[in-house]
Structure formats: C-alpha cells, structure tokens
C-alpha cells in the first residue's frame, strides 16, 4: 500500500463485512477497547512518575497482590465497555464474579460478552518491563433480553468471535483477530491513532526460541523436562535460545514475530498450571491458531477445553506449529 497507512478505525470498518455478524456492534466493541487501551497506555507510560505503582492493598480472586495499575486498568476497561452500551456482560481476571450490564433503554439487548485480563504481567511494572491487556469476545448463548448468565462466559475457546491483546512496550501495539487472520496496529502517540503496521501476522513454522521459567524446572512434569533438555542439545539448529520475559503478551508477541514456543506447564507448585483458561489461554490460543501456530495443554487443543469455572487454570504450551507438536510428543512419551 503506497499511500498513507490505514488506521485501526478504517481497518475495522473496511473489514466489518467479512465478519459473520456484521451489525456494526463488534466494530463498536473493538473501538471501545481501542479507546480504553489509549487511556491505560497513557497511565502505564507515566507509571514511574507517580505513586500508582506498587500494591493496592487488595488481593484479587487469584490470591495475588493487586498492583494499583491493575486496578486502574480494570476500572478503565470496565467503564469504557459499560458506557458504550455494546456488551451485556464482562468477566475480568481482577473480579471475583462476572459483571452484568443492563443499560436502562436496552433491557439486556446486547449480544456480546467480553473476558479480559486488564494488565497481564503487572508485577513487571515497577521494573519498566512490558505489560499488556488480553481480551476475548463471545456472542452470548442465553436469550437476548434476559440478564447474562455464567454459561455465557463458560464457552469453549473455539466459540470466540474475536480476541486480541495490547502490548504497552517500547511502542504500544494492538493485535487482534476476528477469525480472519491476525493484524497488528501501532499507536502513534503524537496523533493518538493506531496504524496498521503488521498486516497478516504469522508464526514461522518453527523457531529457535523457547520461553519458560526454568527456575521452576524441578517442579515440572517429566515430559516438559525432557523437552527442555531437547531444546538445549547441540544438534541440528539447536541449542535454542532461552528468552523469558514473564509477561505472557510480550513473550507471545516476540515468538509470533521471530518463531518460538512458550511453555507454562503444570508443576508440583501449580498442579493445574498457572495461566487462566478464559482470560489468557483461550484468547492467545485463538490468535496463535489464526497466525498459523498452535496452543495446547500438552495433550489437548486449548480451544477444545470446556471451562468449568470462571477462574480456571490450565497448563499452556503455545507457539510455532512444529515446536508445539514436538513438545506434545515429549509429553505423550513421558506418560
């Protein structure tokens, strides 16, 4: 495209018709996420200047100390989505229960629910490491005109209609899919607009990076230990490079661009894994598959898992297709 780069707003409008429910609601929903992202980005970028970093004194449903910026991001995304009158419910990693939204004039007419991890990797904020927001969008399954129910949020990842993340890094990017490939947009802070910078993002089929917290090695299942040893062997294109930021969005983003695998397995400390199926694994899995990658719990496709609770955790392996298949092979062989 020789002329000026397309903005996110233009891109959403242009691609609205390729979406199976092109009523304009999804476009409005993506636009409200874009707006909240800009507000949170502004706050994240000045986090070092004001006393907004550090723990807020509350602990979230996961038992983790909430950073003040987590709470701020959570509030901003919920406020923006509620005000725009597009969603009928929101579930957030920071909230114990889902939130029902009913605008006075609409009487539960909205059709979409959003699940969100408002600030992933927030323990990294005070050391100036990239953090991100992850979002997942479904059409409700309960009848329009009634309040949302738990089952609206308890859908398999394969039912997602859109998912994405915002990475607040050296540059701020919004990356999303509506099931028709993955596109990345970079914020021009001078103008306040996101521009299409990474069209049709795809994982290389294989890569040379593995991302795992090797400090937990002793607690990992045997299959993962064997796969890590394989990554470290001097053979063919190995040893692979180990790169682990500890912020899922950043690790995934890098591996999608460069080729690699991300692993957060179950361990003796976290027998079900640590990442949340609904707020982290499903949206990232949807992006991975749309970008020619794979996402698995070691044995099963992530997006085929039927959720049983709002804050469910699962083991997570995600990245370049051949690398994920290899890790699954090691998991099966160690059974």
CSV table of C-alpha atoms in Angstrom, one decimal:
chain,number,residue,atom,x,y,z
A,1,UNK,CA,0.0,0.0,0.0
A,2,UNK,CA,1.8,3.1,-1.2
A,3,UNK,CA,-0.5,5.7,0.3
A,4,UNK,CA,-0.7,6.5,4.0
A,5,UNK,CA,-1.0,3.7,6.4
A,6,UNK,CA,-4.5,2.6,7.3
A,7,UNK,CA,-5.8,3.4,10.8
A,8,UNK,CA,-7.3,0.8,13.1
A,9,UNK,CA,-10.7,2.6,12.8
A,10,UNK,CA,-10.6,2.4,9.0
A,11,UNK,CA,-9.4,-1.2,9.0
A,12,UNK,CA,-12.3,-2.2,11.4
A,13,UNK,CA,-14.9,-0.5,9.1
A,14,UNK,CA,-13.4,-2.0,5.9
A,15,UNK,CA,-13.3,-5.5,7.3
A,16,UNK,CA,-16.7,-5.4,9.0
A,17,UNK,CA,-18.5,-7.2,6.2
A,18,UNK,CA,-16.1,-10.2,6.4
A,19,UNK,CA,-17.4,-10.8,9.9
A,20,UNK,CA,-20.3,-13.2,10.1
A,21,UNK,CA,-22.4,-10.9,12.3
A,22,UNK,CA,-21.7,-7.6,10.6
A,23,UNK,CA,-24.2,-5.5,12.5
A,24,UNK,CA,-21.6,-2.9,13.5
A,25,UNK,CA,-21.7,-4.0,17.1
A,26,UNK,CA,-18.4,-5.8,17.0
A,27,UNK,CA,-16.8,-2.8,15.4
A,28,UNK,CA,-18.1,-0.5,18.2
A,29,UNK,CA,-16.8,-3.0,20.7
A,30,UNK,CA,-13.3,-3.1,19.2
A,31,UNK,CA,-13.4,0.7,19.1
A,32,UNK,CA,-14.2,0.9,22.8
A,33,UNK,CA,-11.3,-1.4,23.5
A,34,UNK,CA,-9.1,0.8,21.4
A,35,UNK,CA,-10.2,3.9,23.4
A,36,UNK,CA,-9.6,2.2,26.8
A,37,UNK,CA,-6.2,1.0,25.6
A,38,UNK,CA,-5.1,4.6,24.8
A,39,UNK,CA,-6.2,5.7,28.3
A,40,UNK,CA,-4.4,2.8,30.1
A,41,UNK,CA,-1.4,3.3,27.8
A,42,UNK,CA,-1.1,6.9,29.0
A,43,UNK,CA,-1.2,5.8,32.6
A,44,UNK,CA,1.3,2.9,32.1
A,45,UNK,CA,3.8,5.2,30.4
A,46,UNK,CA,3.9,7.6,33.4
A,47,UNK,CA,3.8,4.8,36.0
A,48,UNK,CA,7.3,5.6,37.1
A,49,UNK,CA,6.5,9.2,37.8
A,50,UNK,CA,3.6,8.9,40.1
A,51,UNK,CA,2.7,6.7,43.1
A,52,UNK,CA,0.4,4.5,41.0
A,53,UNK,CA,2.8,1.5,41.1
A,54,UNK,CA,3.0,-0.8,44.0
A,55,UNK,CA,0.4,-2.9,45.6
A,56,UNK,CA,-3.1,-1.5,46.1
A,57,UNK,CA,-3.6,-3.4,49.4
A,58,UNK,CA,-6.2,-5.7,48.0
A,59,UNK,CA,-5.7,-9.2,46.8
A,60,UNK,CA,-7.5,-10.4,43.7
A,61,UNK,CA,-9.5,-13.6,43.4
A,62,UNK,CA,-6.3,-15.4,42.5
A,63,UNK,CA,-4.7,-14.5,45.8
A,64,UNK,CA,-2.2,-12.2,44.1
A,65,UNK,CA,-1.5,-8.7,45.4
A,66,UNK,CA,-3.1,-6.3,43.0
A,67,UNK,CA,-0.9,-3.6,41.7
A,68,UNK,CA,-2.5,-0.2,41.7
A,69,UNK,CA,-2.2,0.0,37.9
A,70,UNK,CA,-4.1,-3.4,37.6
A,71,UNK,CA,-7.0,-1.9,39.5
A,72,UNK,CA,-6.8,1.3,37.3
A,73,UNK,CA,-6.7,-0.7,34.1
A,74,UNK,CA,-9.5,-2.9,35.3
A,75,UNK,CA,-11.7,0.1,36.1
A,76,UNK,CA,-11.0,1.9,32.8
A,77,UNK,CA,-11.8,-1.1,30.6
A,78,UNK,CA,-15.0,-1.8,32.5
A,79,UNK,CA,-16.1,1.8,32.5
A,80,UNK,CA,-15.4,2.2,28.8
A,81,UNK,CA,-17.2,-1.0,27.8
A,82,UNK,CA,-20.1,-0.2,30.1
A,83,UNK,CA,-20.6,3.3,28.8
A,84,UNK,CA,-20.6,2.4,25.2
A,85,UNK,CA,-23.6,0.2,25.7
A,86,UNK,CA,-22.4,-2.7,23.5
A,87,UNK,CA,-21.8,-5.6,25.9
A,88,UNK,CA,-24.2,-7.4,28.1
A,89,UNK,CA,-21.5,-8.7,30.4
A,90,UNK,CA,-17.9,-8.6,31.4
A,91,UNK,CA,-15.7,-11.0,33.2
A,92,UNK,CA,-12.3,-9.8,34.4
A,93,UNK,CA,-9.4,-11.6,36.0
A,94,UNK,CA,-9.5,-9.0,38.7
A,95,UNK,CA,-13.2,-9.5,39.6
A,96,UNK,CA,-14.5,-12.4,41.7
A,97,UNK,CA,-17.6,-12.7,39.6
A,98,UNK,CA,-18.8,-11.6,36.2
A,99,UNK,CA,-20.5,-8.2,35.8
A,100,UNK,CA,-24.0,-8.0,34.3
A,101,UNK,CA,-24.6,-4.8,32.2
A,102,UNK,CA,-28.0,-3.6,31.5
A,103,UNK,CA,-28.5,-0.1,30.0
A,104,UNK,CA,-31.8,1.3,31.0
A,105,UNK,CA,-33.1,1.7,27.5
A,106,UNK,CA,-31.8,-1.6,26.1
A,107,UNK,CA,-33.2,-4.1,28.5
A,108,UNK,CA,-30.4,-6.7,28.0
A,109,UNK,CA,-30.5,-6.4,24.2
A,110,UNK,CA,-26.7,-6.5,23.8
A,111,UNK,CA,-25.3,-9.7,22.3
A,112,UNK,CA,-21.6,-9.8,23.3
A,113,UNK,CA,-19.6,-10.7,26.4
A,114,UNK,CA,-16.0,-9.7,27.0
A,115,UNK,CA,-13.5,-11.5,29.1
A,116,UNK,CA,-10.4,-9.5,30.0
A,117,UNK,CA,-7.1,-9.7,31.7
A,118,UNK,CA,-6.7,-5.9,32.2
A,119,UNK,CA,-3.0,-5.8,32.9
A,120,UNK,CA,-1.0,-9.0,32.3
A,121,UNK,CA,2.5,-9.1,33.7
A,122,UNK,CA,1.7,-6.3,36.1
A,123,UNK,CA,4.4,-7.5,38.6
A,124,UNK,CA,6.8,-6.2,36.0
A,125,UNK,CA,5.6,-2.6,36.0
A,126,UNK,CA,7.9,-1.2,38.6
A,127,UNK,CA,10.9,-2.5,36.8
A,128,UNK,CA,9.7,-1.0,33.5
A,129,UNK,CA,9.2,-4.3,31.6
A,130,UNK,CA,6.4,-4.5,29.0
A,131,UNK,CA,2.9,-5.4,30.2
A,132,UNK,CA,-0.3,-6.0,28.3
A,133,UNK,CA,-4.0,-6.3,28.2
A,134,UNK,CA,-5.6,-9.5,26.8
A,135,UNK,CA,-9.3,-9.6,25.7
A,136,UNK,CA,-11.7,-12.3,24.4
A,137,UNK,CA,-15.1,-11.7,22.9
A,138,UNK,CA,-18.0,-14.2,22.6
A,139,UNK,CA,-21.7,-13.9,21.5
A,140,UNK,CA,-23.9,-14.7,24.4
A,141,UNK,CA,-25.7,-18.1,24.4
A,142,UNK,CA,-28.6,-17.2,26.7
A,143,UNK,CA,-31.6,-15.4,25.1
A,144,UNK,CA,-31.2,-11.7,24.2
A,145,UNK,CA,-33.5,-9.7,26.5
A,146,UNK,CA,-32.5,-11.6,29.7
A,147,UNK,CA,-29.6,-10.9,32.1
A,148,UNK,CA,-26.3,-12.7,31.2
A,149,UNK,CA,-25.7,-16.0,33.0
A,150,UNK,CA,-22.5,-17.9,33.8
A,151,UNK,CA,-22.8,-20.1,30.7
A,152,UNK,CA,-22.4,-17.0,28.5
A,153,UNK,CA,-18.8,-16.9,29.8
A,154,UNK,CA,-18.3,-20.7,30.0
A,155,UNK,CA,-17.9,-21.2,26.3
A,156,UNK,CA,-15.1,-23.2,24.6
A,157,UNK,CA,-12.4,-21.1,23.1
A,158,UNK,CA,-13.4,-22.3,19.6
A,159,UNK,CA,-16.6,-20.2,20.0
A,160,UNK,CA,-14.7,-16.9,20.3
A,161,UNK,CA,-15.7,-14.3,17.7
A,162,UNK,CA,-12.7,-12.0,18.4
A,163,UNK,CA,-9.6,-11.9,20.6
A,164,UNK,CA,-6.5,-9.8,21.0
A,165,UNK,CA,-4.0,-8.0,23.2
A,166,UNK,CA,-2.5,-4.6,23.7
A,167,UNK,CA,1.2,-4.6,24.5
A,168,UNK,CA,2.4,-1.5,26.2
A,169,UNK,CA,6.1,-1.7,25.3
A,170,UNK,CA,8.7,0.4,23.6
A,171,UNK,CA,5.8,1.1,21.2
A,172,UNK,CA,2.2,0.4,22.0
A,173,UNK,CA,0.6,-2.2,19.8
A,174,UNK,CA,-2.9,-3.6,19.5
A,175,UNK,CA,-3.0,-7.0,17.9
A,176,UNK,CA,-6.3,-8.8,17.2
A,177,UNK,CA,-8.3,-11.4,15.2
A,178,UNK,CA,-11.9,-11.9,14.3
A,179,UNK,CA,-11.2,-15.3,12.8
A,180,UNK,CA,-9.8,-14.0,9.6
A,181,UNK,CA,-6.0,-13.8,10.3
A,182,UNK,CA,-4.1,-11.6,12.8
A,183,UNK,CA,-3.3,-7.9,12.3
A,184,UNK,CA,-1.1,-5.6,14.4
A,185,UNK,CA,-1.6,-1.9,14.8
A,186,UNK,CA,1.0,0.5,16.4
A,187,UNK,CA,0.0,3.6,18.3
A,188,UNK,CA,1.4,6.9,17.1
A,189,UNK,CA,1.3,8.8,20.4
A,190,UNK,CA,1.7,12.2,18.8
A,191,UNK,CA,-1.6,11.8,17.0
A,192,UNK,CA,-3.3,9.2,19.2
A,193,UNK,CA,-4.1,6.8,16.4
A,194,UNK,CA,-3.3,3.2,15.8
A,195,UNK,CA,-1.9,2.4,12.4
A,196,UNK,CA,-1.7,-1.0,10.6
A,197,UNK,CA,2.0,-1.8,11.0
A,198,UNK,CA,1.9,-5.6,11.0
A,199,UNK,CA,-0.6,-7.0,8.5
A,200,UNK,CA,-1.3,-10.7,8.4
A,201,UNK,CA,1.0,-11.7,11.2
A,202,UNK,CA,2.1,-15.4,11.2
A,203,UNK,CA,4.3,-17.6,13.3
A,204,UNK,CA,7.2,-19.1,11.3
A,205,UNK,CA,6.5,-22.9,11.1
A,206,UNK,CA,9.4,-23.4,13.6
A,207,UNK,CA,11.8,-21.2,15.5
A,208,UNK,CA,14.8,-21.2,17.8
A,209,UNK,CA,13.4,-19.5,20.9
A,210,UNK,CA,11.9,-21.3,23.9
A,211,UNK,CA,10.2,-19.3,26.7
A,212,UNK,CA,9.8,-20.9,30.1
A,213,UNK,CA,10.5,-20.1,33.7
A,214,UNK,CA,13.4,-22.5,34.1
A,215,UNK,CA,13.6,-21.6,37.8
A,216,UNK,CA,10.6,-24.0,38.2
A,217,UNK,CA,12.4,-26.8,36.3
A,218,UNK,CA,12.5,-29.2,39.3
A,219,UNK,CA,8.7,-28.9,39.7
A,220,UNK,CA,7.9,-29.6,36.0
A,221,UNK,CA,6.4,-32.9,34.7
A,222,UNK,CA,8.9,-35.2,33.1
A,223,UNK,CA,7.7,-34.6,29.6
A,224,UNK,CA,8.5,-30.8,29.9
A,225,UNK,CA,11.9,-31.6,31.5
A,226,UNK,CA,12.7,-33.8,28.5
A,227,UNK,CA,11.6,-31.2,26.0
A,228,UNK,CA,13.7,-28.5,27.7
A,229,UNK,CA,16.7,-30.9,27.6
A,230,UNK,CA,16.0,-31.4,23.9
A,231,UNK,CA,15.9,-27.6,23.4
A,232,UNK,CA,19.4,-27.4,25.0
A,233,UNK,CA,21.0,-30.2,23.0
A,234,UNK,CA,23.7,-29.3,20.4
A,235,UNK,CA,22.1,-30.8,17.4
A,236,UNK,CA,20.7,-29.5,14.0
A,237,UNK,CA,19.5,-25.9,14.7
A,238,UNK,CA,19.8,-26.4,18.5
A,239,UNK,CA,20.5,-25.4,21.2
A,240,UNK,CA,17.6,-23.0,21.1
A,241,UNK,CA,17.8,-19.6,22.7
A,242,UNK,CA,16.1,-19.2,26.0
A,243,UNK,CA,14.0,-16.0,26.3
A,244,UNK,CA,11.6,-15.4,29.1
A,245,UNK,CA,10.1,-12.0,30.0
A,246,UNK,CA,7.5,-13.3,32.4
A,247,UNK,CA,4.8,-11.2,30.7
A,248,UNK,CA,2.7,-13.6,28.5
A,249,UNK,CA,1.7,-10.9,26.0
A,250,UNK,CA,5.4,-9.9,25.5
A,251,UNK,CA,6.7,-13.4,25.2
A,252,UNK,CA,3.9,-14.4,22.8
A,253,UNK,CA,4.4,-11.3,20.7
A,254,UNK,CA,8.1,-11.9,20.3
A,255,UNK,CA,7.7,-15.6,19.5
A,256,UNK,CA,5.0,-14.8,16.9
A,257,UNK,CA,7.3,-12.4,15.1
A,258,UNK,CA,10.5,-14.4,15.5
A,259,UNK,CA,9.4,-18.0,15.8
A,260,UNK,CA,9.4,-19.8,19.1
A,261,UNK,CA,7.5,-21.7,21.8
A,262,UNK,CA,6.1,-20.5,25.1
A,263,UNK,CA,5.6,-23.0,28.0
A,264,UNK,CA,3.8,-22.6,31.3
A,265,UNK,CA,3.2,-26.2,32.3
A,266,UNK,CA,1.6,-27.6,35.4
A,267,UNK,CA,4.1,-28.1,38.2
A,268,UNK,CA,4.1,-29.5,41.7
A,269,UNK,CA,3.5,-25.9,42.9
A,270,UNK,CA,0.7,-25.3,40.4
A,271,UNK,CA,-0.8,-28.7,39.6
A,272,UNK,CA,-3.3,-27.2,37.1
A,273,UNK,CA,-0.8,-24.7,35.7
A,274,UNK,CA,-1.0,-21.0,36.5
A,275,UNK,CA,-2.5,-19.2,33.5
A,276,UNK,CA,-6.2,-18.7,33.3
A,277,UNK,CA,-8.1,-20.5,30.5
A,278,UNK,CA,-10.7,-17.8,29.9
A,279,UNK,CA,-8.6,-14.6,30.3
A,280,UNK,CA,-5.2,-15.7,28.9
A,281,UNK,CA,-5.1,-19.1,27.3
A,282,UNK,CA,-8.2,-19.0,25.1
A,283,UNK,CA,-7.6,-15.6,23.5
A,284,UNK,CA,-3.9,-16.2,23.0
A,285,UNK,CA,-4.7,-19.7,21.5
A,286,UNK,CA,-7.2,-18.1,19.1
A,287,UNK,CA,-4.5,-15.6,18.0
A,288,UNK,CA,-1.9,-18.4,17.7
A,289,UNK,CA,-4.1,-20.6,15.5
A,290,UNK,CA,-5.1,-17.7,13.3
A,291,UNK,CA,-1.4,-16.9,12.9
A,292,UNK,CA,-0.5,-20.5,11.8
A,293,UNK,CA,0.6,-21.6,15.3
A,294,UNK,CA,-0.8,-24.0,17.9
A,295,UNK,CA,-1.8,-23.9,21.5
A,296,UNK,CA,-2.2,-26.9,23.7
A,297,UNK,CA,-2.2,-28.0,27.3
A,298,UNK,CA,0.3,-30.7,26.4
A,299,UNK,CA,-2.3,-33.2,25.2
A,300,UNK,CA,-5.4,-31.3,24.1
A,301,UNK,CA,-6.1,-28.3,21.9
A,302,UNK,CA,-6.7,-25.3,24.3
A,303,UNK,CA,-9.8,-24.1,22.4
A,304,UNK,CA,-11.5,-27.5,22.8
A,305,UNK,CA,-11.4,-27.4,26.6
A,306,UNK,CA,-14.8,-27.0,28.2
A,307,UNK,CA,-14.4,-24.5,31.0
A,308,UNK,CA,-16.0,-25.4,34.4
A,309,UNK,CA,-15.2,-22.3,36.4
A,310,UNK,CA,-14.6,-18.6,35.7
A,311,UNK,CA,-11.0,-18.5,37.0
A,312,UNK,CA,-10.0,-22.0,35.9
A,313,UNK,CA,-6.3,-22.5,35.3
A,314,UNK,CA,-4.7,-24.8,32.7
A,315,UNK,CA,-1.2,-25.8,31.6
A,316,UNK,CA,-0.2,-23.9,28.4
A,317,UNK,CA,2.1,-24.6,25.5
A,318,UNK,CA,1.8,-22.2,22.6
A,319,UNK,CA,3.8,-21.1,19.6
A,320,UNK,CA,5.3,-22.2,16.3
A,321,UNK,CA,3.4,-25.3,15.0
A,322,UNK,CA,6.3,-27.8,14.7
A,323,UNK,CA,7.7,-26.8,18.1
A,324,UNK,CA,4.4,-27.3,19.9
A,325,UNK,CA,3.9,-30.6,18.2
A,326,UNK,CA,7.4,-31.7,19.4
A,327,UNK,CA,6.6,-30.6,23.0
A,328,UNK,CA,3.3,-32.6,22.8
A,329,UNK,CA,5.3,-35.6,21.6
A,330,UNK,CA,7.6,-35.4,24.6
A,331,UNK,CA,4.5,-35.1,26.9
A,332,UNK,CA,2.9,-38.2,25.4
A,333,UNK,CA,6.2,-40.2,25.5
A,334,UNK,CA,6.6,-39.5,29.2
A,335,UNK,CA,3.1,-40.8,30.1
